[in-house]
Coordinates of C-alpha atoms and ligand atoms in Angstrom, one line a residue:
M85 CA 0.0 -0.2 0.0
T86 CA 1.0 3.4 -0.8
E87 CA 2.0 6.1 1.8
G88 CA 1.6 10.3 1.1
K89 CA -0.8 13.5 1.0
Y90 CA -3.6 12.1 -1.3
W91 CA -3.7 8.6 -0.2
N92 CA -5.6 8.8 2.6
P93 CA -6.4 5.2 3.9
V94 CA -9.2 6.2 6.2
L95 CA -11.5 7.8 3.3
E96 CA -10.4 5.7 0.6
T97 CA -10.7 1.7 2.6
L98 CA -14.2 2.6 4.5
P99 CA -15.9 0.0 4.6
R100 CA -18.9 0.5 2.2
E101 CA -21.9 1.3 4.7
K102 CA -19.7 3.8 6.5
L103 CA -19.0 5.7 2.4
R104 CA -22.8 4.9 2.1
D105 CA -23.7 7.1 5.3
L106 CA -20.4 10.0 4.1
Q107 CA -22.5 10.7 1.1
F108 CA -25.4 10.3 2.5
R109 CA -24.6 13.3 4.7
K110 CA -22.5 15.1 1.6
F111 CA -26.1 14.6 -0.2
Q112 CA -28.0 16.3 1.9
R113 CA -25.4 19.2 2.5
I114 CA -25.8 20.1 -1.8
L115 CA -28.9 19.8 -1.6
R116 CA -29.7 22.6 0.7
W117 CA -27.1 24.3 -0.6
A118 CA -28.8 24.2 -3.8
Y119 CA -32.2 24.6 -2.7
D120 CA -31.0 28.1 -0.8
N121 CA -28.8 29.1 -2.9
S122 CA -29.7 28.5 -6.7
P123 CA -33.0 30.2 -8.1
F124 CA -32.7 27.1 -10.6
Y125 CA -32.8 24.2 -8.0
H126 CA -35.3 25.9 -5.6
R127 CA -37.6 26.5 -8.6
L128 CA -36.9 22.7 -10.0
Y129 CA -37.7 21.6 -6.2
R130 CA -40.5 23.6 -5.3
E131 CA -42.4 22.3 -8.4
A132 CA -41.5 19.0 -7.5
G133 CA -43.7 19.8 -4.0
L134 CA -39.6 18.6 -2.4
E135 CA -38.3 19.9 0.4
P136 CA -34.3 19.3 1.7
G137 CA -35.7 18.3 4.6
D138 CA -37.7 15.5 3.0
V139 CA -34.8 13.1 1.9
K140 CA -34.2 11.5 5.1
T141 CA -33.1 8.1 4.1
F142 CA -30.4 6.8 1.7
D143 CA -33.2 5.9 -0.3
D144 CA -34.7 8.9 -0.4
I145 CA -32.6 10.2 -3.0
R146 CA -33.9 8.8 -5.5
K147 CA -37.1 11.3 -4.9
V148 CA -34.9 14.3 -5.9
P149 CA -35.6 15.6 -9.7
K150 CA -32.9 14.8 -12.1
T151 CA -31.4 17.1 -14.7
E152 CA -30.0 17.1 -18.0
K153 CA -27.7 19.3 -20.1
S154 CA -30.9 20.6 -22.0
Q155 CA -32.2 22.3 -19.3
L156 CA -28.6 23.7 -18.5
R157 CA -28.3 25.4 -21.7
A158 CA -31.8 26.6 -21.6
I159 CA -31.4 29.0 -18.5
Q160 CA -27.9 29.9 -19.9
G161 CA -28.4 33.5 -21.0
K162 CA -30.5 34.8 -18.5
P163 CA -28.7 36.8 -15.5
P164 CA -26.9 36.7 -14.0
F165 CA -24.8 36.5 -17.2
P166 CA -23.8 33.9 -19.1
Y167 CA -24.4 31.7 -15.9
G168 CA -28.3 31.9 -15.4
E169 CA -30.4 31.4 -12.4
I170 CA -28.1 28.3 -11.8
L171 CA -25.1 30.5 -10.3
A172 CA -25.3 29.7 -6.2
V173 CA -22.6 32.5 -5.4
P174 CA -22.7 35.7 -5.7
L175 CA -21.5 36.7 -9.6
E176 CA -17.7 38.9 -7.7
Q177 CA -17.1 35.1 -6.6
V178 CA -16.8 33.3 -10.1
T179 CA -13.0 33.2 -10.5
E180 CA -12.8 30.9 -13.7
F181 CA -14.8 30.8 -16.9
R182 CA -15.1 27.5 -18.5
Q183 CA -16.9 25.6 -21.1
T184 CA -17.8 22.5 -22.2
S185 CA -16.1 20.8 -25.0
G186 CA -18.2 18.5 -26.2
T187 CA -18.6 17.0 -29.7
T188 CA -22.4 18.1 -30.2
G189 CA -24.9 21.0 -29.4
Q190 CA -24.7 24.0 -27.9
P191 CA -21.6 24.6 -25.1
V192 CA -23.0 24.9 -21.7
Y193 CA -20.9 27.5 -19.6
H194 CA -19.2 26.4 -16.3
P195 CA -18.2 29.4 -13.5
E196 CA -15.7 28.4 -11.1
T197 CA -15.0 29.7 -7.2
W198 CA -11.7 29.7 -6.6
Q199 CA -12.8 27.5 -3.5
D200 CA -14.1 25.2 -6.5
W201 CA -11.0 25.3 -8.4
E202 CA -9.1 23.4 -5.6
W203 CA -11.8 21.1 -5.2
S204 CA -11.4 19.9 -8.8
A205 CA -7.7 19.8 -8.6
E206 CA -7.8 18.4 -5.4
S207 CA -9.8 15.2 -6.6
W208 CA -7.7 14.7 -9.4
A209 CA -4.3 15.0 -6.8
Y210 CA -5.9 11.5 -5.8
A211 CA -6.3 10.1 -9.1
L212 CA -3.2 11.1 -10.0
Y213 CA -1.5 9.5 -7.0
A214 CA -3.1 6.5 -7.4
Q215 CA -1.6 5.9 -10.7
G216 CA 1.5 6.1 -9.1
Y217 CA 2.3 10.2 -9.3
R218 CA 5.2 11.2 -7.1
P219 CA 7.3 14.6 -6.6
H220 CA 10.2 13.1 -8.8
D221 CA 7.7 12.7 -11.6
R222 CA 8.6 15.4 -14.8
I223 CA 5.3 15.3 -16.5
F224 CA 4.7 17.2 -19.7
M225 CA 1.0 18.9 -20.8
P226 CA 0.6 19.1 -24.5
F227 CA -2.2 20.7 -24.7
G228 CA -4.0 24.1 -25.4
Y229 CA -4.5 25.8 -22.1
S230 CA -8.1 27.3 -23.3
I231 CA -11.4 27.8 -22.6
F232 CA -11.8 24.1 -22.2
I233 CA -11.5 22.1 -19.4
A234 CA -9.3 19.2 -20.4
F235 CA -6.4 18.8 -18.6
W236 CA -6.4 22.3 -16.3
A237 CA -7.2 20.6 -13.0
G238 CA -4.7 17.8 -14.3
H239 CA -1.7 20.7 -14.3
Y240 CA -2.6 21.9 -10.8
A241 CA -3.1 18.7 -9.3
A242 CA 0.3 17.3 -10.6
E243 CA 1.7 20.1 -9.0
K244 CA -0.4 19.3 -5.7
I245 CA 1.4 16.4 -5.2
G246 CA 4.5 18.1 -5.8
C247 CA 5.5 16.9 -9.4
E248 CA 7.3 18.7 -11.8
V249 CA 5.2 20.4 -14.7
I250 CA 6.1 21.5 -18.3
P251 CA 3.0 23.5 -20.2
G252 CA 3.2 22.1 -23.3
G253 CA 0.7 24.8 -24.4
V254 CA 1.1 26.8 -28.0
L255 CA 4.2 24.2 -29.1
D256 CA 3.1 22.5 -32.0
T257 CA 3.3 18.8 -31.8
E258 CA 6.9 18.3 -32.9
A259 CA 8.2 21.2 -30.7
R260 CA 6.6 19.0 -28.1
I261 CA 8.2 15.6 -28.7
L262 CA 11.3 17.2 -28.8
K263 CA 11.0 19.1 -25.3
M264 CA 10.1 15.7 -23.8
Q265 CA 13.1 14.3 -25.4
E266 CA 15.0 17.1 -24.0
L267 CA 13.7 17.7 -20.6
K268 CA 13.7 13.7 -20.1
A269 CA 9.8 13.8 -19.4
T270 CA 8.9 10.8 -17.2
A271 CA 5.2 11.3 -18.1
L272 CA 1.9 12.9 -20.0
M273 CA -1.6 13.6 -19.9
A274 CA -3.7 13.7 -23.4
T275 CA -6.5 12.3 -25.2
P276 CA -6.0 8.9 -26.7
T277 CA -6.4 10.2 -29.9
Y278 CA -3.5 12.6 -29.6
V279 CA -1.9 10.1 -27.4
L280 CA -1.1 7.5 -30.7
G281 CA -0.9 11.0 -33.1
M282 CA 2.3 11.9 -31.2
A283 CA 3.6 8.5 -31.5
D284 CA 3.3 8.4 -35.1
T285 CA 4.3 12.1 -35.5
A286 CA 7.7 10.8 -33.6
K287 CA 8.4 8.5 -36.1
K288 CA 7.3 9.9 -39.2
R289 CA 8.4 13.3 -39.0
L290 CA 11.3 12.6 -36.5
G291 CA 12.5 9.5 -36.6
I292 CA 12.5 8.8 -32.7
D293 CA 10.7 6.4 -31.2
A294 CA 8.3 6.7 -28.0
A295 CA 8.9 4.0 -26.5
K296 CA 12.5 3.2 -27.0
D297 CA 14.0 7.0 -27.4
L298 CA 11.7 9.0 -25.0
N299 CA 11.6 8.6 -21.2
V300 CA 7.4 8.0 -20.9
R301 CA 6.8 5.9 -19.0
K302 CA 3.2 7.2 -17.0
I303 CA 0.3 8.4 -19.3
T304 CA -2.9 9.4 -18.0
A305 CA -5.2 9.7 -20.9
A306 CA -9.0 11.1 -21.0
G307 CA -11.6 13.1 -23.3
E308 CA -12.7 10.0 -24.6
P309 CA -12.5 6.1 -24.3
G310 CA -9.9 4.8 -25.3
A311 CA -7.9 3.9 -22.2
L312 CA -10.2 1.5 -21.0
I313 CA -10.8 -0.4 -24.9
P314 CA -8.2 -2.9 -24.1
A315 CA -7.1 -3.0 -28.1
T316 CA -6.8 0.9 -27.5
K317 CA -4.8 0.7 -24.2
K318 CA -3.0 -1.8 -25.7
R319 CA -1.8 0.6 -29.1
M320 CA -0.6 3.4 -26.6
E321 CA 1.1 1.1 -23.9
E322 CA 3.5 0.1 -27.0
A323 CA 4.1 3.1 -29.1
W324 CA 5.2 4.5 -25.8
G325 CA 6.6 1.8 -23.8
A326 CA 4.7 3.4 -20.9
K327 CA 1.5 2.7 -18.8
V328 CA -1.6 4.3 -19.8
Y329 CA -4.6 5.3 -17.0
D330 CA -7.5 6.2 -17.9
Q331 CA -9.8 9.2 -16.3
V332 CA -12.8 10.3 -16.2
G333 CA -15.0 13.6 -16.3
A334 CA -17.1 15.9 -17.5
T335 CA -17.5 19.7 -17.4
E336 CA -20.3 20.0 -15.6
I337 CA -19.5 16.7 -13.0
G338 CA -16.2 17.2 -12.1
H339 CA -13.8 14.4 -12.5
W340 CA -15.7 11.5 -11.0
G341 CA -13.3 8.5 -12.0
F342 CA -10.5 7.3 -12.6
E343 CA -7.7 3.5 -13.0
C344 CA -5.5 2.7 -10.5
E345 CA -1.9 1.3 -10.9
A346 CA -4.3 -2.4 -10.8
Q347 CA -5.6 -1.0 -14.2
A348 CA -8.6 -3.1 -13.0
G349 CA -11.3 -1.1 -14.3
E350 CA -12.5 2.8 -13.7
H351 CA -12.9 3.5 -9.3
I352 CA -15.4 5.6 -9.2
L353 CA -14.2 9.3 -6.9
E354 CA -17.2 8.5 -4.2
T355 CA -15.7 10.9 -1.4
F356 CA -16.7 13.4 -3.9
H357 CA -19.1 12.0 -6.2
L358 CA -22.2 10.1 -5.5
V359 CA -22.6 8.3 -9.1
E360 CA -26.1 5.8 -10.1
V361 CA -26.4 4.1 -12.2
E362 CA -30.1 3.1 -13.7
D363 CA -32.0 0.4 -16.5
V364 CA -32.2 2.8 -19.9
E365 CA -35.6 1.8 -20.5
T366 CA -37.4 1.5 -16.9
G367 CA -35.4 4.3 -14.6
E368 CA -34.8 1.6 -12.1
P369 CA -31.8 1.2 -9.9
V370 CA -28.7 -0.9 -10.9
T371 CA -26.4 -2.2 -8.6
K372 CA -26.0 -5.5 -9.4
P373 CA -22.0 -6.9 -10.6
G374 CA -22.2 -6.8 -14.4
G375 CA -25.2 -4.3 -14.7
Q376 CA -25.4 -1.6 -17.1
G377 CA -27.3 1.3 -17.6
S378 CA -27.2 5.1 -17.7
M379 CA -25.5 6.8 -15.0
V380 CA -26.9 10.0 -12.6
V381 CA -24.1 12.1 -11.1
T382 CA -24.2 14.3 -7.7
T383 CA -21.0 16.6 -6.9
F384 CA -20.4 16.6 -3.8
D385 CA -18.7 20.1 -1.6
R386 CA -18.5 22.2 -5.2
L387 CA -20.6 25.1 -4.8
A388 CA -21.0 28.1 -7.6
H389 CA -22.6 25.5 -10.2
P390 CA -24.3 22.4 -8.0
C391 CA -24.6 19.1 -10.0
I392 CA -26.9 17.1 -8.4
R393 CA -28.5 14.2 -10.1
F394 CA -27.2 15.2 -13.3
D395 CA -28.4 12.6 -15.9
S396 CA -24.8 11.9 -17.8
K397 CA -26.4 9.9 -20.4
D398 CA -23.3 7.6 -20.2
I399 CA -23.5 4.0 -20.2
V400 CA -21.5 2.1 -17.8
E401 CA -21.5 -1.3 -16.3
W402 CA -20.6 -2.2 -12.3
S403 CA -17.4 -4.5 -12.7
T404 CA -17.7 -8.0 -10.9
I405 CA -14.2 -7.3 -8.7
E406 CA -15.1 -6.6 -5.4
R407 CA -12.7 -5.4 -4.0
C408 CA -9.4 -3.5 -6.1
E409 CA -5.9 -5.1 -4.9
C410 CA -5.0 -1.1 -4.4
G411 CA -7.1 -1.2 -1.1
R412 CA -9.5 1.4 -2.3
T413 CA -13.2 0.3 -1.4
F414 CA -14.7 2.6 -4.5
R415 CA -16.4 0.9 -6.2
L416 CA -15.1 0.1 -10.2
F417 CA -17.4 0.2 -13.3
N418 CA -15.8 -2.2 -16.1
G419 CA -14.7 -0.4 -19.3
G420 CA -14.8 3.0 -18.0
V421 CA -18.3 4.9 -20.0
I422 CA -18.7 2.1 -22.7
G423 CA -21.2 4.1 -24.7
R424 CA -23.2 7.7 -24.9
A425 CA -26.6 6.6 -24.3
D426 CA -27.2 8.5 -27.7
D427 CA -24.6 7.1 -29.6
I428 CA -25.9 3.7 -28.4
T429 CA -28.7 2.5 -31.0
K430 CA -29.9 0.7 -32.8
V431 CA -29.0 -0.9 -36.1
K432 CA -30.8 -2.8 -37.9
G433 CA -32.4 -4.8 -34.7
V434 CA -29.7 -5.2 -32.9
L435 CA -28.2 -2.7 -30.2
L436 CA -24.5 -1.2 -31.2
A437 CA -22.0 0.2 -28.5
P438 CA -19.6 2.1 -30.9
T439 CA -16.8 1.4 -28.8
A440 CA -17.2 -2.4 -29.6
I441 CA -16.0 -1.6 -32.9
E442 CA -12.7 0.6 -31.5
E443 CA -11.7 -2.9 -30.0
V444 CA -12.2 -5.0 -33.5
V445 CA -10.3 -2.4 -35.5
R446 CA -7.6 -1.7 -33.3
S447 CA -7.2 -5.9 -32.1
I448 CA -5.9 -5.9 -35.9
P449 CA -2.2 -5.0 -36.1
E450 CA -2.3 -4.2 -40.1
L451 CA -4.7 -1.9 -39.4
G452 CA -4.1 2.0 -38.9
D453 CA -5.7 3.4 -35.7
E454 CA -7.9 5.7 -37.8
Y455 CA -11.4 4.5 -38.8
Q456 CA -15.5 5.8 -39.2
V457 CA -18.2 4.1 -39.2
V458 CA -21.4 5.4 -41.0
V459 CA -24.9 4.3 -40.5
T460 CA -27.8 5.1 -43.1
K461 CA -30.9 4.1 -44.2
K462 CA -31.8 2.3 -47.8
G463 CA -36.1 2.5 -48.0
D464 CA -36.4 0.6 -44.6
I465 CA -33.3 -1.2 -44.3
D466 CA -30.5 0.1 -42.0
E467 CA -26.6 -0.2 -43.7
I468 CA -23.6 0.4 -41.8
A469 CA -20.4 1.5 -43.0
L470 CA -16.9 0.9 -41.9
K471 CA -13.7 2.7 -43.0
V472 CA -10.8 1.5 -42.1
E473 CA -7.3 2.1 -43.4
I474 CA -4.4 -0.5 -44.3
L475 CA -0.8 -0.1 -43.2
P476 CA 1.5 0.2 -46.5
E477 CA 3.5 -2.6 -45.0
H478 CA 0.3 -4.6 -45.2
K479 CA -1.5 -3.9 -48.4
R480 CA -1.2 -6.9 -49.9
E481 CA -3.0 -8.9 -46.9
T482 CA -6.0 -6.6 -47.6
K483 CA -8.3 -10.1 -47.8
S484 CA -7.0 -11.5 -45.1
I485 CA -7.4 -8.3 -43.0
E486 CA -10.7 -8.8 -44.3
E487 CA -11.4 -11.7 -43.2
R488 CA -10.8 -11.8 -39.4
L489 CA -12.1 -7.7 -39.3
V490 CA -15.5 -9.5 -40.8
N491 CA -15.2 -12.4 -38.0
Q492 CA -14.0 -10.5 -34.9
L493 CA -16.7 -7.6 -35.9
R494 CA -20.0 -10.1 -36.3
L495 CA -18.6 -12.4 -33.0
R496 CA -18.5 -8.7 -31.2
T497 CA -21.7 -6.7 -32.7
N498 CA -23.8 -9.5 -34.4
L499 CA -23.8 -7.4 -37.5
R500 CA -22.3 -6.7 -41.1
Y501 CA -20.4 -4.4 -42.7
D502 CA -19.9 -2.7 -45.7
L503 CA -16.6 -2.4 -45.0
E504 CA -14.2 0.1 -47.3
F505 CA -10.2 -0.2 -47.6
H506 CA -8.4 3.1 -47.8
E507 CA -4.6 3.8 -48.2
Y508 CA -3.0 4.6 -45.0
G509 CA -3.1 8.9 -43.8
D510 CA -6.5 8.9 -46.0
L511 CA -9.0 9.4 -43.4
P512 CA -9.4 12.7 -41.3
R513 CA -7.5 13.1 -38.1
A514 CA -8.1 15.3 -35.0
A515 CA -6.2 17.1 -33.0
L516 CA -8.0 16.7 -29.8
K517 CA -11.8 14.6 -29.7
S518 CA -12.8 12.7 -33.0
R519 CA -16.0 11.8 -33.7
R520 CA -16.2 8.7 -35.4
F521 CA -18.6 7.5 -35.4
T522 CA -22.4 9.1 -37.7
D523 CA -25.8 8.1 -38.1
L524 CA -27.5 9.9 -40.6
R525 CA -31.2 7.6 -40.4
K526 CA -32.4 10.5 -38.3
Q527 CA -31.5 13.2 -40.9
A528 CA -33.4 11.4 -43.9
H529 CA -36.0 11.5 -42.1
Ligands
ZN124 ZN1 -7.2 0.1 -7.5

């Protein structure tokens, strides 16, 4: 077991019943805070006939109305500008502006007070510590420090632990790689798309093998589910000769989950959040190991923009591991966020999670990292096309690759695809988050 400031043996190994009591008290406190200070929550609960005092037991939490992104968008623009009536502190106390970076829809604006900001950095510090970050680490941050929250809190969390942080903000990819090499950086934080893209650029443009010529031995990947998709994790770990850990959160919710050194799944940061899982169709709670559902999150102790029973529409699956070997009693999810309720879709009557396609594509070593999925409708029949790239040295093996791809796809997703093979480098590349799944059926109606 590890020692140190961000290993809290009292809170992190609490027996489940005690942890539940702690979460309940924290839930009551944030509920009262929001009711008393946020006009949005006050109205929401009054209309539902609920007062904070009505929540007397843990099971009463389910009586509290859920919130979702569309509500947050709707109140935005009303005073106080630009956050609207959700704001639960005087505007003068706001010290940071951020906005959501999702791939769809109007962004949601997010205020932080200095205290909330500390809280965010603190929550990341617990996770980074669990991933083995220590004061001797020198961490390179290859992201554009911008209005998106991205790795900002990761930067401050690493400083809190005592690591040395190199902000690689405005440098281009090649300059970042050279700087990492010069300074012998031991760790980095980036999206899976960029982790793979950097290794590729290093090899092709600079003749640098990230696994052999650089010193990076730990990578924290966030922003996309890749680090918990086994085939994508394997690609990243091999390209860098490093351990890759998943980290997950959202602007409205904060950072709620992390992978520890045992790499046994996604731990929920249960002293900072209450995470409930609900059946997508019935809305009933799902608590059994192996059970899947949509995640509803409450964030404790973040005051400016309270997040209470927020329906994230992220699909998750409870792990069957009772207790992680790291010693933490925080519950685990298998595979982190395995899909979005909006993306999990029926194709030809079969439920399909786009992450399953990624797992297949990236398990075939002759294929490049990029792929595109397009769902269309011809008459009444769904069609699904998958575009992949063949690495130049394997161009002659298209037939055998195709056979394996077809078999694996059928096995994992129960569907037949129209396959398109492209030259390496043909498919679009995104710098940060990639939108690789497109459903054109809705537009056809
Ligand atoms: Zn663990």
